[in-house]
Short mmCIF file of C-alpha atoms in Angstrom, two decimals:
data_model
loop_
_atom_site.label_atom_id
_atom_site.label_comp_id
_atom_site.label_asym_id
_atom_site.label_seq_id
_atom_site.Cartn_x
_atom_site.Cartn_y
_atom_site.Cartn_z
CA MET A 1410 -9.52 33.20 39.56
CA GLU A 1411 -12.03 30.39 39.81
CA THR A 1412 -13.32 28.56 36.77
CA SER A 1413 -16.68 29.86 35.57
CA THR A 1414 -19.83 27.81 36.18
CA THR A 1415 -20.09 27.46 32.39
CA VAL A 1416 -17.49 24.66 32.56
CA PRO A 1417 -19.52 22.26 34.74
CA GLU A 1418 -22.63 23.19 32.76
CA ALA A 1419 -20.89 22.29 29.50
CA VAL A 1420 -19.61 19.02 30.96
CA ALA A 1421 -23.10 18.19 32.22
CA ALA A 1422 -24.47 18.78 28.71
CA LEU A 1423 -21.94 16.33 27.26
CA HIS A 1424 -22.82 13.80 29.94
CA ALA A 1425 -26.48 14.16 29.05
CA GLY A 1426 -25.71 13.48 25.38
CA ILE A 1427 -23.15 10.73 26.02
CA GLY A 1428 -24.88 8.40 23.55
CA LEU A 1429 -24.60 10.79 20.62
CA LEU A 1430 -21.03 11.72 21.60
CA THR A 1431 -20.08 8.04 21.73
CA ASP A 1432 -21.56 7.44 18.28
CA GLU A 1433 -19.62 10.40 16.87
CA VAL A 1434 -16.32 9.13 18.28
CA VAL A 1435 -16.97 5.56 17.08
CA HIS A 1436 -17.76 6.89 13.61
CA GLY A 1437 -14.55 8.95 13.61
CA LEU A 1438 -12.41 5.99 14.65
CA ARG A 1439 -13.89 3.64 12.06
CA ALA A 1440 -13.69 6.27 9.30
CA GLN A 1441 -10.03 7.13 9.90
CA LEU A 1442 -8.49 3.82 11.00
CA PRO A 1443 -8.92 0.68 8.84
CA SER A 1444 -8.09 -1.57 11.80
CA TYR A 1445 -10.97 -0.04 13.78
CA ALA A 1446 -13.25 -0.23 10.75
CA ALA A 1447 -12.83 -4.00 10.90
CA VAL A 1448 -14.28 -4.01 14.44
CA SER A 1449 -18.05 -3.76 14.72
CA ALA A 1450 -19.51 -0.51 16.05
CA ASP A 1451 -21.39 -2.48 18.70
CA GLU A 1452 -18.14 -3.86 20.04
CA LEU A 1453 -16.44 -0.45 20.13
CA ARG A 1454 -19.35 1.52 21.61
CA PRO A 1455 -19.18 0.33 25.28
CA ARG A 1456 -15.41 0.82 25.41
CA VAL A 1457 -15.63 4.31 23.96
CA ALA A 1458 -18.51 5.26 26.27
CA ALA A 1459 -16.58 4.13 29.35
CA SER A 1460 -13.52 6.12 28.28
CA LEU A 1461 -15.62 9.24 27.64
CA ARG A 1462 -17.27 9.01 31.04
CA ASN A 1463 -13.86 8.76 32.73
CA GLY A 1464 -12.57 11.82 30.87
CA LEU A 1465 -15.66 13.94 31.51
CA ALA A 1466 -15.64 13.00 35.19
CA LEU A 1467 -12.05 14.17 35.36
CA VAL A 1468 -12.92 17.56 33.83
CA GLN A 1469 -15.82 17.82 36.26
CA ARG A 1470 -13.46 17.32 39.20
CA TRP A 1471 -11.09 19.95 37.82
CA SER A 1472 -13.89 22.45 37.39
CA ALA A 1473 -14.96 21.99 41.01
CA GLU A 1474 -11.51 23.04 42.25
CA ASP A 1475 -9.54 26.28 42.12
CA HIS A 1476 -7.28 26.08 39.01
CA ARG A 1477 -5.19 29.20 38.77
CA SER A 1478 -2.93 27.38 36.28
CA PRO A 1479 -2.70 24.03 34.54
CA GLN A 1480 -0.19 22.93 37.16
CA GLY A 1481 -3.03 22.94 39.68
CA ALA A 1482 -4.32 19.73 38.19
CA ARG A 1483 -1.04 17.91 38.60
CA ARG A 1484 -0.87 17.65 42.38
CA GLY A 1485 0.91 14.41 43.15
CA GLY A 1486 0.39 13.21 39.59
CA ARG A 1487 -2.80 11.41 40.66
CA MET A 1488 -4.98 13.36 38.22
CA TYR A 1489 -3.15 11.70 35.33
CA ASP A 1490 -3.81 8.16 36.53
CA ILE A 1491 -6.27 5.94 34.72
CA PRO A 1492 -7.87 2.79 36.16
CA ALA A 1493 -5.75 -0.34 36.06
CA THR A 1494 -8.66 -2.20 34.50
CA HIS A 1495 -8.61 0.26 31.59
CA LEU A 1496 -4.88 -0.32 31.06
CA ASP A 1497 -5.48 -4.09 31.12
CA GLU A 1498 -8.15 -3.69 28.47
CA VAL A 1499 -5.88 -1.56 26.27
CA THR A 1500 -3.10 -4.12 26.61
CA ALA A 1501 -5.56 -6.81 25.53
CA LEU A 1502 -6.56 -4.69 22.53
CA THR A 1503 -2.99 -4.72 21.23
CA ARG A 1504 -3.40 -8.43 20.53
CA SER A 1505 -5.92 -7.59 17.82
CA LEU A 1506 -5.08 -3.94 16.93
CA PRO A 1507 -1.77 -2.14 16.24
CA VAL A 1508 -0.48 -0.14 19.21
CA GLU A 1509 0.02 2.87 16.90
CA ASP A 1510 -3.67 2.77 15.97
CA ILE A 1511 -4.77 2.59 19.61
CA ILE A 1512 -2.73 5.71 20.40
CA THR A 1513 -4.11 7.48 17.30
CA ALA A 1514 -7.63 6.47 18.31
CA TYR A 1515 -7.08 7.98 21.74
CA ARG A 1516 -6.11 11.29 20.16
CA ILE A 1517 -8.96 11.23 17.64
CA GLY A 1518 -11.41 10.81 20.52
CA THR A 1519 -9.79 13.62 22.50
CA ASP A 1520 -10.07 15.98 19.51
CA ILE A 1521 -13.76 15.20 19.00
CA VAL A 1522 -14.58 15.67 22.69
CA TRP A 1523 -12.66 18.95 22.83
CA ARG A 1524 -14.50 20.27 19.78
CA ARG A 1525 -17.87 19.37 21.28
CA PHE A 1526 -16.83 20.86 24.62
CA GLY A 1527 -15.88 24.11 22.86
CA GLU A 1528 -19.28 24.21 21.16
CA GLU A 1529 -21.08 23.81 24.49
CA MET A 1530 -18.92 26.53 26.04
CA ALA A 1531 -19.67 28.87 23.10
CA VAL A 1532 -23.41 28.38 23.59
CA ARG A 1533 -22.92 29.45 27.21
CA HIS A 1534 -20.71 32.41 26.22
CA GLY A 1535 -17.63 30.91 27.81
CA THR A 1536 -14.47 33.00 27.65
CA ALA A 1537 -10.90 32.20 26.69
CA GLU A 1538 -10.00 32.45 30.38
CA ASP A 1539 -12.49 29.65 31.05
CA LEU A 1540 -11.17 27.42 28.26
CA LEU A 1541 -7.38 27.86 28.43
CA PRO A 1542 -6.67 26.12 31.77
CA ILE A 1543 -8.94 23.20 30.87
CA ALA A 1544 -7.42 22.89 27.36
CA GLU A 1545 -3.83 22.89 28.57
CA THR A 1546 -4.51 20.44 31.38
CA LEU A 1547 -6.59 18.15 29.18
CA ARG A 1548 -3.82 17.97 26.57
CA ALA A 1549 -1.21 17.28 29.23
CA TRP A 1550 -3.47 14.58 30.72
CA ALA A 1551 -3.93 12.98 27.28
CA ASP A 1552 -0.17 12.98 26.61
CA ALA A 1553 0.56 11.46 30.02
CA ASN A 1554 -2.05 8.76 29.53
CA THR A 1555 -0.69 7.96 26.06
CA LEU A 1556 2.77 7.45 27.54
CA HIS A 1557 1.28 5.33 30.33
CA ILE A 1558 -0.57 3.18 27.78
CA VAL A 1559 2.56 2.64 25.69
CA ARG A 1560 4.56 1.58 28.74
CA SER A 1561 1.81 -0.74 29.91
CA CYS A 1562 1.49 -2.29 26.46
CA ARG A 1563 5.22 -2.91 26.28
CA ALA A 1564 5.16 -4.52 29.70
CA GLY A 1565 2.21 -6.70 28.70
CA LEU A 1566 3.61 -7.76 25.34
CA GLN A 1567 6.97 -9.33 26.05
CA PRO A 1568 8.46 -10.94 22.95
CA ARG A 1569 7.87 -14.68 22.66
CA ALA A 1570 10.69 -17.00 21.72
CA VAL A 1571 10.43 -18.47 18.25
CA THR A 1572 9.54 -22.14 18.52
CA ALA A 1573 9.93 -25.15 16.26
CA THR A 1574 6.20 -24.85 15.52
CA ASP A 1575 6.74 -21.28 14.27
CA HIS A 1576 9.40 -22.54 11.87
CA ARG A 1577 7.16 -25.36 10.68
CA ARG A 1578 4.28 -22.93 10.13
CA ALA A 1579 6.46 -20.57 8.10
CA ALA A 1580 7.86 -23.48 6.08
CA LEU A 1581 4.35 -24.80 5.40
CA VAL A 1582 3.09 -21.43 4.16
CA ARG A 1583 6.18 -20.97 1.99
CA ALA A 1584 5.75 -24.43 0.48
CA LEU A 1585 2.10 -23.74 -0.31
CA LEU A 1586 2.87 -20.40 -1.94
CA LEU A 1587 5.86 -21.59 -3.96
CA GLY A 1588 4.27 -24.82 -5.17
CA GLU A 1589 6.72 -26.97 -3.21
CA ALA A 1590 4.20 -28.68 -0.91
CA ARG A 1591 4.23 -32.48 -0.86
CA TRP A 1592 0.67 -33.74 -0.81
CA ASP A 1593 1.71 -36.85 1.13
CA ASP A 1594 2.92 -34.58 3.96
CA PRO A 1595 0.78 -35.30 7.08
CA SER A 1596 0.66 -31.58 7.92
CA LEU A 1597 -1.35 -30.94 4.75
CA SER A 1598 -4.01 -33.56 5.40
CA GLY A 1599 -5.64 -32.08 8.50
CA VAL A 1600 -8.45 -29.60 8.95
CA ALA A 1601 -7.00 -27.78 11.93
CA VAL A 1602 -6.73 -24.33 10.35
CA ASP A 1603 -9.08 -21.67 11.74
CA THR A 1604 -11.92 -20.80 9.37
CA GLY A 1605 -11.25 -17.11 9.96
CA GLN A 1606 -13.72 -14.31 10.61
CA PRO A 1607 -16.19 -14.01 7.69
CA ASP A 1608 -17.49 -10.67 8.95
CA GLY A 1609 -13.97 -9.20 8.83
CA ARG A 1610 -13.67 -8.71 12.59
CA PRO A 1611 -10.23 -9.03 14.16
CA ALA A 1612 -9.55 -12.55 15.35
CA ASP A 1613 -7.83 -13.54 18.59
CA ASP A 1614 -4.09 -13.77 18.13
CA GLY A 1615 -3.40 -16.61 20.51
CA ARG A 1616 -4.51 -19.00 23.15
CA ALA A 1617 -5.27 -18.03 26.70
CA ASP A 1618 -1.69 -18.66 27.79
CA GLY A 1619 -0.25 -16.82 24.76
CA HIS A 1620 1.74 -19.84 23.58
CA ALA A 1621 1.13 -22.36 20.85
CA ASP A 1622 1.47 -26.07 21.51
CA ASP A 1623 4.66 -27.38 19.98
CA GLY A 1624 2.82 -30.04 17.99
CA ALA A 1625 2.77 -30.72 14.26
CA THR A 1626 -1.04 -30.68 14.14
CA ASP A 1627 -1.00 -26.91 14.77
CA CYS A 1628 0.36 -26.48 11.24
CA ALA A 1629 -2.13 -28.80 9.52
CA TYR A 1630 -3.81 -27.22 6.53
CA ASP A 1631 -7.27 -27.82 5.04
CA GLN A 1632 -6.58 -28.36 1.35
CA ASN A 1633 -10.12 -27.36 0.39
CA ALA A 1634 -10.20 -24.03 2.25
CA LEU A 1635 -10.27 -20.99 -0.05
CA ARG A 1636 -7.57 -18.48 0.85
CA LEU A 1637 -6.20 -15.34 -0.83
CA PRO A 1638 -2.41 -15.50 -1.21
CA PHE A 1639 -0.69 -12.15 -0.76
CA ARG A 1640 2.75 -10.62 -1.02
CA ALA A 1641 3.41 -7.32 0.75
CA ARG A 1642 6.11 -4.71 1.21
CA LEU A 1643 6.33 -1.57 3.31
CA PRO A 1644 6.34 1.61 1.18
CA GLY A 1645 9.82 2.93 0.47
CA VAL A 1646 11.56 -0.38 1.16
CA PRO A 1647 14.14 -1.06 -1.59
CA ARG A 1648 13.47 -3.90 -4.01
CA PRO A 1649 15.15 -7.08 -2.71
CA ASP A 1650 18.10 -8.29 -4.75
CA PRO A 1651 17.29 -11.40 -6.76
CA ALA A 1652 18.96 -14.12 -4.72
CA PRO A 1653 18.36 -17.73 -3.77
CA ARG A 1654 15.57 -18.14 -1.26
CA VAL A 1655 16.74 -18.34 2.33
CA PRO A 1656 15.62 -21.08 4.71
CA ALA A 1657 12.66 -20.42 7.00
CA GLN A 1658 15.00 -20.09 9.98
CA SER A 1659 16.96 -17.18 8.45
CA HIS A 1660 15.56 -13.73 9.12
CA SER A 1661 17.26 -10.39 9.35
CA ASP A 1662 16.15 -7.77 11.87
CA SER A 1663 14.60 -5.76 9.02
CA ASP A 1664 12.66 -8.87 7.93
CA ASP A 1665 11.36 -9.33 11.46
CA ARG A 1666 10.29 -5.67 11.71
CA ALA A 1667 8.57 -5.82 8.32
CA LEU A 1668 6.83 -9.06 9.31
CA ALA A 1669 5.56 -7.63 12.60
CA ARG A 1670 4.34 -4.39 11.00
CA THR A 1671 2.60 -6.24 8.15
CA ILE A 1672 0.86 -8.56 10.60
CA ASP A 1673 -0.35 -5.53 12.55
CA LEU A 1674 -1.77 -3.88 9.44
CA LEU A 1675 -3.38 -7.01 7.98
CA ARG A 1676 -4.36 -8.72 11.25
CA PRO A 1677 -8.17 -8.53 10.75
CA TRP A 1678 -7.93 -10.45 7.47
CA LEU A 1679 -5.14 -12.95 8.11
CA ALA A 1680 -5.88 -16.68 7.95
CA LEU A 1681 -4.95 -18.42 11.19
CA ASP A 1682 -3.80 -21.88 12.17
CA ALA A 1683 -5.40 -23.94 14.94
CA ALA A 1684 -3.33 -22.10 17.56
CA GLY A 1685 -4.62 -18.73 16.39
CA LYS A 1686 -1.32 -17.80 14.76
CA PRO A 1687 -1.26 -16.02 11.37
CA LEU A 1688 -0.27 -18.03 8.30
CA VAL A 1689 2.56 -15.76 7.15
CA THR A 1690 6.18 -16.10 6.15
CA THR A 1691 8.86 -14.17 4.26
CA VAL A 1692 9.87 -14.69 0.63
CA ASP A 1693 12.98 -12.91 -0.67
CA GLY A 1694 12.58 -10.05 1.81
CA ASP A 1695 8.84 -9.58 1.26
CA VAL A 1696 6.10 -10.66 3.66
CA ALA A 1697 3.79 -13.31 2.20
CA GLY A 1698 0.93 -15.42 3.43
CA LEU A 1699 -2.77 -16.21 3.30
CA LEU A 1700 -5.86 -14.06 3.92
CA VAL A 1701 -9.49 -14.96 4.60
CA GLY A 1702 -10.73 -11.89 2.70
CA ARG A 1703 -9.63 -8.79 0.87
CA PRO A 1704 -8.27 -6.07 3.18
CA GLY A 1705 -10.70 -3.20 3.69
CA GLY A 1706 -9.83 0.48 3.82
CA LEU A 1707 -7.09 2.12 1.81
CA CYS A 1708 -4.15 0.22 3.35
CA HIS A 1709 -2.07 3.42 3.36
CA GLY A 1710 0.86 1.86 5.21
CA LEU A 1711 1.46 -1.11 2.91
CA VAL A 1712 1.81 -2.21 -0.71
CA VAL A 1713 0.00 -5.54 -1.18
CA GLY A 1714 -0.29 -7.78 -4.21
CA LEU A 1715 -3.30 -10.11 -4.04
CA GLY A 1716 -4.19 -13.36 -5.73
CA ALA A 1717 -7.69 -14.77 -6.13
CA PRO A 1718 -9.20 -17.13 -3.50
CA ALA A 1719 -7.92 -20.64 -4.14
CA PRO A 1720 -7.66 -24.07 -2.51
CA ALA A 1721 -4.24 -25.40 -1.60
CA SER A 1722 -3.63 -26.80 -5.10
CA GLY A 1723 -4.13 -23.37 -6.71
CA LEU A 1724 -2.25 -21.17 -4.24
CA ALA A 1725 1.09 -21.23 -6.09
CA LYS A 1726 -0.46 -19.98 -9.34
CA GLU A 1727 -2.32 -17.20 -7.54
CA PHE A 1728 0.77 -16.28 -5.53
CA THR A 1729 2.62 -15.73 -8.83
CA ARG A 1730 -0.14 -13.31 -9.81
CA ALA A 1731 0.10 -11.61 -6.38
CA THR A 1732 3.87 -11.24 -6.87
CA GLN A 1733 3.33 -9.65 -10.28
CA ALA A 1734 0.76 -7.26 -8.77
CA LEU A 1735 3.17 -6.25 -5.99
CA ARG A 1736 6.04 -5.60 -8.40
CA ALA A 1737 3.79 -3.56 -10.70
CA ALA A 1738 2.41 -1.50 -7.81
CA VAL A 1739 5.84 -0.82 -6.29
CA GLY A 1740 7.33 0.04 -9.67
CA SER A 1741 4.48 2.48 -10.32
CA GLY A 1742 4.80 4.15 -6.91
CA LEU A 1743 1.36 2.95 -5.76
CA VAL A 1744 0.32 2.20 -2.18
CA GLY A 1745 -2.57 -0.07 -1.23
CA ALA A 1746 -3.88 -3.54 -2.11
CA PHE A 1747 -4.15 -4.59 -5.76
CA THR A 1748 -4.81 -7.65 -7.89
CA ARG A 1749 -2.92 -8.16 -11.13
CA ASP A 1750 -6.03 -7.47 -13.19
CA GLU A 1751 -6.62 -4.15 -11.43
CA LEU A 1752 -3.17 -2.93 -12.49
CA GLY A 1753 -3.87 -3.60 -16.16
CA LEU A 1754 -0.95 -2.89 -18.48
CA ARG A 1755 1.43 -2.31 -15.56
CA ALA A 1756 1.02 -5.96 -14.56
CA THR A 1757 1.50 -7.03 -18.17
CA VAL A 1758 4.89 -5.28 -18.16
CA VAL A 1759 5.82 -7.45 -15.17
CA ALA A 1760 4.53 -10.64 -16.77
CA MET A 1761 6.25 -10.08 -20.16
CA PRO A 1762 9.86 -9.02 -19.45
CA ASP A 1763 11.08 -10.25 -22.86
CA VAL A 1764 8.82 -7.74 -24.61
CA GLY A 1765 10.09 -5.01 -22.29
CA GLU A 1766 13.73 -5.88 -23.04
CA GLN A 1767 13.04 -5.69 -26.75
CA LEU A 1768 11.39 -2.27 -26.42
CA VAL A 1769 14.23 -0.99 -24.24
CA ARG A 1770 16.70 -1.94 -26.98
CA LEU A 1771 14.48 -0.35 -29.61
CA ARG A 1772 13.54 2.90 -27.89
CA LEU A 1773 16.10 3.60 -25.14
CA ALA A 1774 19.36 1.84 -26.03
CA PRO A 1775 20.60 4.69 -28.30
CA LEU A 1776 20.54 6.99 -25.25
CA ALA A 1777 22.86 4.72 -23.23
CA GLU A 1778 25.73 5.50 -25.60
CA ARG A 1779 25.53 9.18 -24.60
CA GLY A 1780 26.09 8.65 -20.88
CA GLU A 1781 24.77 11.35 -18.57
CA ASP A 1782 23.35 13.37 -21.44
CA GLY A 1783 21.33 10.35 -22.57
CA ALA A 1784 20.06 9.77 -19.02
CA GLN A 1785 18.89 13.39 -18.92
CA LEU A 1786 16.96 12.98 -22.16
CA GLU A 1787 15.35 9.75 -20.88
CA GLU A 1788 14.33 11.57 -17.70
CA ALA A 1789 12.76 14.33 -19.81
CA ALA A 1790 10.65 11.85 -21.78
CA ALA A 1791 9.60 10.03 -18.60
CA ALA A 1792 8.46 13.28 -16.95
CA TYR A 1793 6.57 14.29 -20.10
CA LEU A 1794 4.64 10.99 -20.08
CA ARG A 1795 4.00 11.09 -16.32
CA GLN A 1796 2.42 14.52 -16.66
CA GLY A 1797 0.05 13.45 -19.42
CA LEU A 1798 2.07 15.11 -22.26
CA ARG A 1799 1.69 18.51 -20.57
CA LEU A 1800 4.93 20.32 -21.32
CA GLU A 1801 4.77 23.06 -18.67
CA ALA A 1802 3.73 20.66 -15.90
CA ALA A 1803 6.58 18.31 -16.81
CA ALA A 1804 9.05 21.21 -16.87
CA ARG A 1805 8.00 22.19 -13.35
CA THR A 1806 8.70 18.70 -12.02
CA LEU A 1807 12.20 18.87 -13.55
CA TYR A 1808 12.80 22.47 -12.41
CA VAL A 1809 13.65 23.60 -15.94
CA HIS A 1810 12.20 26.16 -18.34
CA PRO A 1811 9.58 24.77 -20.79
CA ASN A 1812 11.84 25.70 -23.69
CA THR A 1813 14.66 23.65 -22.16
CA LEU A 1814 12.37 20.66 -21.87
CA ARG A 1815 11.08 21.18 -25.41
CA ASN A 1816 14.66 21.08 -26.67
CA ARG A 1817 15.43 17.88 -24.73
CA LEU A 1818 12.32 16.15 -26.09
CA ARG A 1819 13.30 17.13 -29.63
CA ARG A 1820 16.75 15.62 -29.12
CA PHE A 1821 15.17 12.49 -27.59
CA GLU A 1822 13.16 12.03 -30.78
CA GLU A 1823 16.18 12.58 -33.02
CA ILE A 1824 18.44 10.15 -31.16
CA THR A 1825 15.92 7.35 -30.64
CA GLY A 1826 14.10 7.72 -33.95
CA SER A 1827 10.81 7.99 -32.06
CA SER A 1828 7.92 10.41 -32.39
CA LEU A 1829 6.25 11.69 -29.22
CA ARG A 1830 3.23 12.53 -31.38
CA ASP A 1831 2.74 8.97 -32.61
CA PRO A 1832 0.47 6.92 -30.25
CA ALA A 1833 2.26 3.66 -31.12
CA ASP A 1834 5.69 5.14 -30.38
CA LEU A 1835 4.38 6.68 -27.16
CA ALA A 1836 3.02 3.30 -26.03
CA GLU A 1837 6.35 1.59 -26.71
CA ILE A 1838 8.33 4.33 -24.95
CA TRP A 1839 6.02 4.10 -21.91
CA TRP A 1840 6.41 0.30 -21.84
CA ALA A 1841 10.21 0.54 -22.07
CA LEU A 1842 10.40 3.15 -19.29
CA THR A 1843 8.02 1.17 -17.05
CA HIS A 1844 10.03 -1.98 -17.67
CA ARG A 1845 13.13 -0.15 -16.44
CA LEU A 1846 11.30 0.97 -13.28
CA ILE A 1847 9.97 -2.47 -12.43
CA HIS A 1848 12.75 -4.78 -13.59
CA GLY A 1849 15.68 -2.46 -12.99
CA PRO A 1850 17.99 -0.59 -15.36
CA ALA A 1851 19.78 -3.76 -16.48
CA SER A 1852 17.82 -7.01 -16.56
#
């Protein structure tokens, strides 16, 4: 059975409205992907339009042939090919955008086009028999192209050996953040650091040859430049054990993966050196570095503590505040980018561990003597506070009957000498519990 003439008519209608379709796809990409939101719509529009024209031309070719099944579009595999120039452009994009986001963007665009194609077919009273072969073949084509893009990106992004300049850059950033920089160090007296992208657009990640010169001037830092220190961790990563700082040359595989992923997510806002390399390092298992501006979007894939913009002499103080913000956010189960001030009392718990220890001894220590039973009562009080003092909601989170929870809370009050109806006691219990979450069960 031949494809109905409604298919080429619908494709022609999309071609005629290619401008509006392009704008819709660009809006969808920038609304759903923070990395794309950092790229101007004007820069995205020609790339999206070219991709849409290629896809619509492909559907037009399919509709002009006899497709009794989706396999009819796979003859020789040539229908799945995309121009080499397009693959080169996608490979180049991975230098400024995460590969995962490029693949997601490809699928977002395909979904929007398919929805608009379905609307045009509905206007023309297209049938399921008209749509099914096109839908199946289009999805298969999209999957094949995604795989082709991933392979091409991997081939185009061979890992670069770590150089002495990379080590110097990491050591410089660490010294700035930890207040260990020597102001008579020649690397701190230059002005060779990139000024960044004030409009938030992704910056180039390297020179034309992809390699930095192995010279000390690449790591020079402008002491007067205002930068935001940050400390970041991937969600769900366990809190690093407090241990002596490791040298810049020591990185575990997990550190390297976390560093690469963090750079991908924060790339549009990272401060760069003269070679176009991001000013980042690792500190006790966390990724740390300098930004030219606050990250936009919701930063769903990262927990970031931020300091205020500061010159070189003030970076260590602001990095301490960024560290406190990160610890407070992680301890509270939050994801995103936060300053210490934005986290309010949670950050105060981080900054005042002595107060927390005192409140733990006052409000929670009596439970420790009762072992597992005491831990159960502490869990009951914590759930009750998390649910806004709503007994039934807290009972559901613990999978117990409300009466069971009511009994545990009564015993908690008796053992600790606290009242869950007294605002002052509630505040101290919350502080003690939050201290445990952030600083660990035994500080």
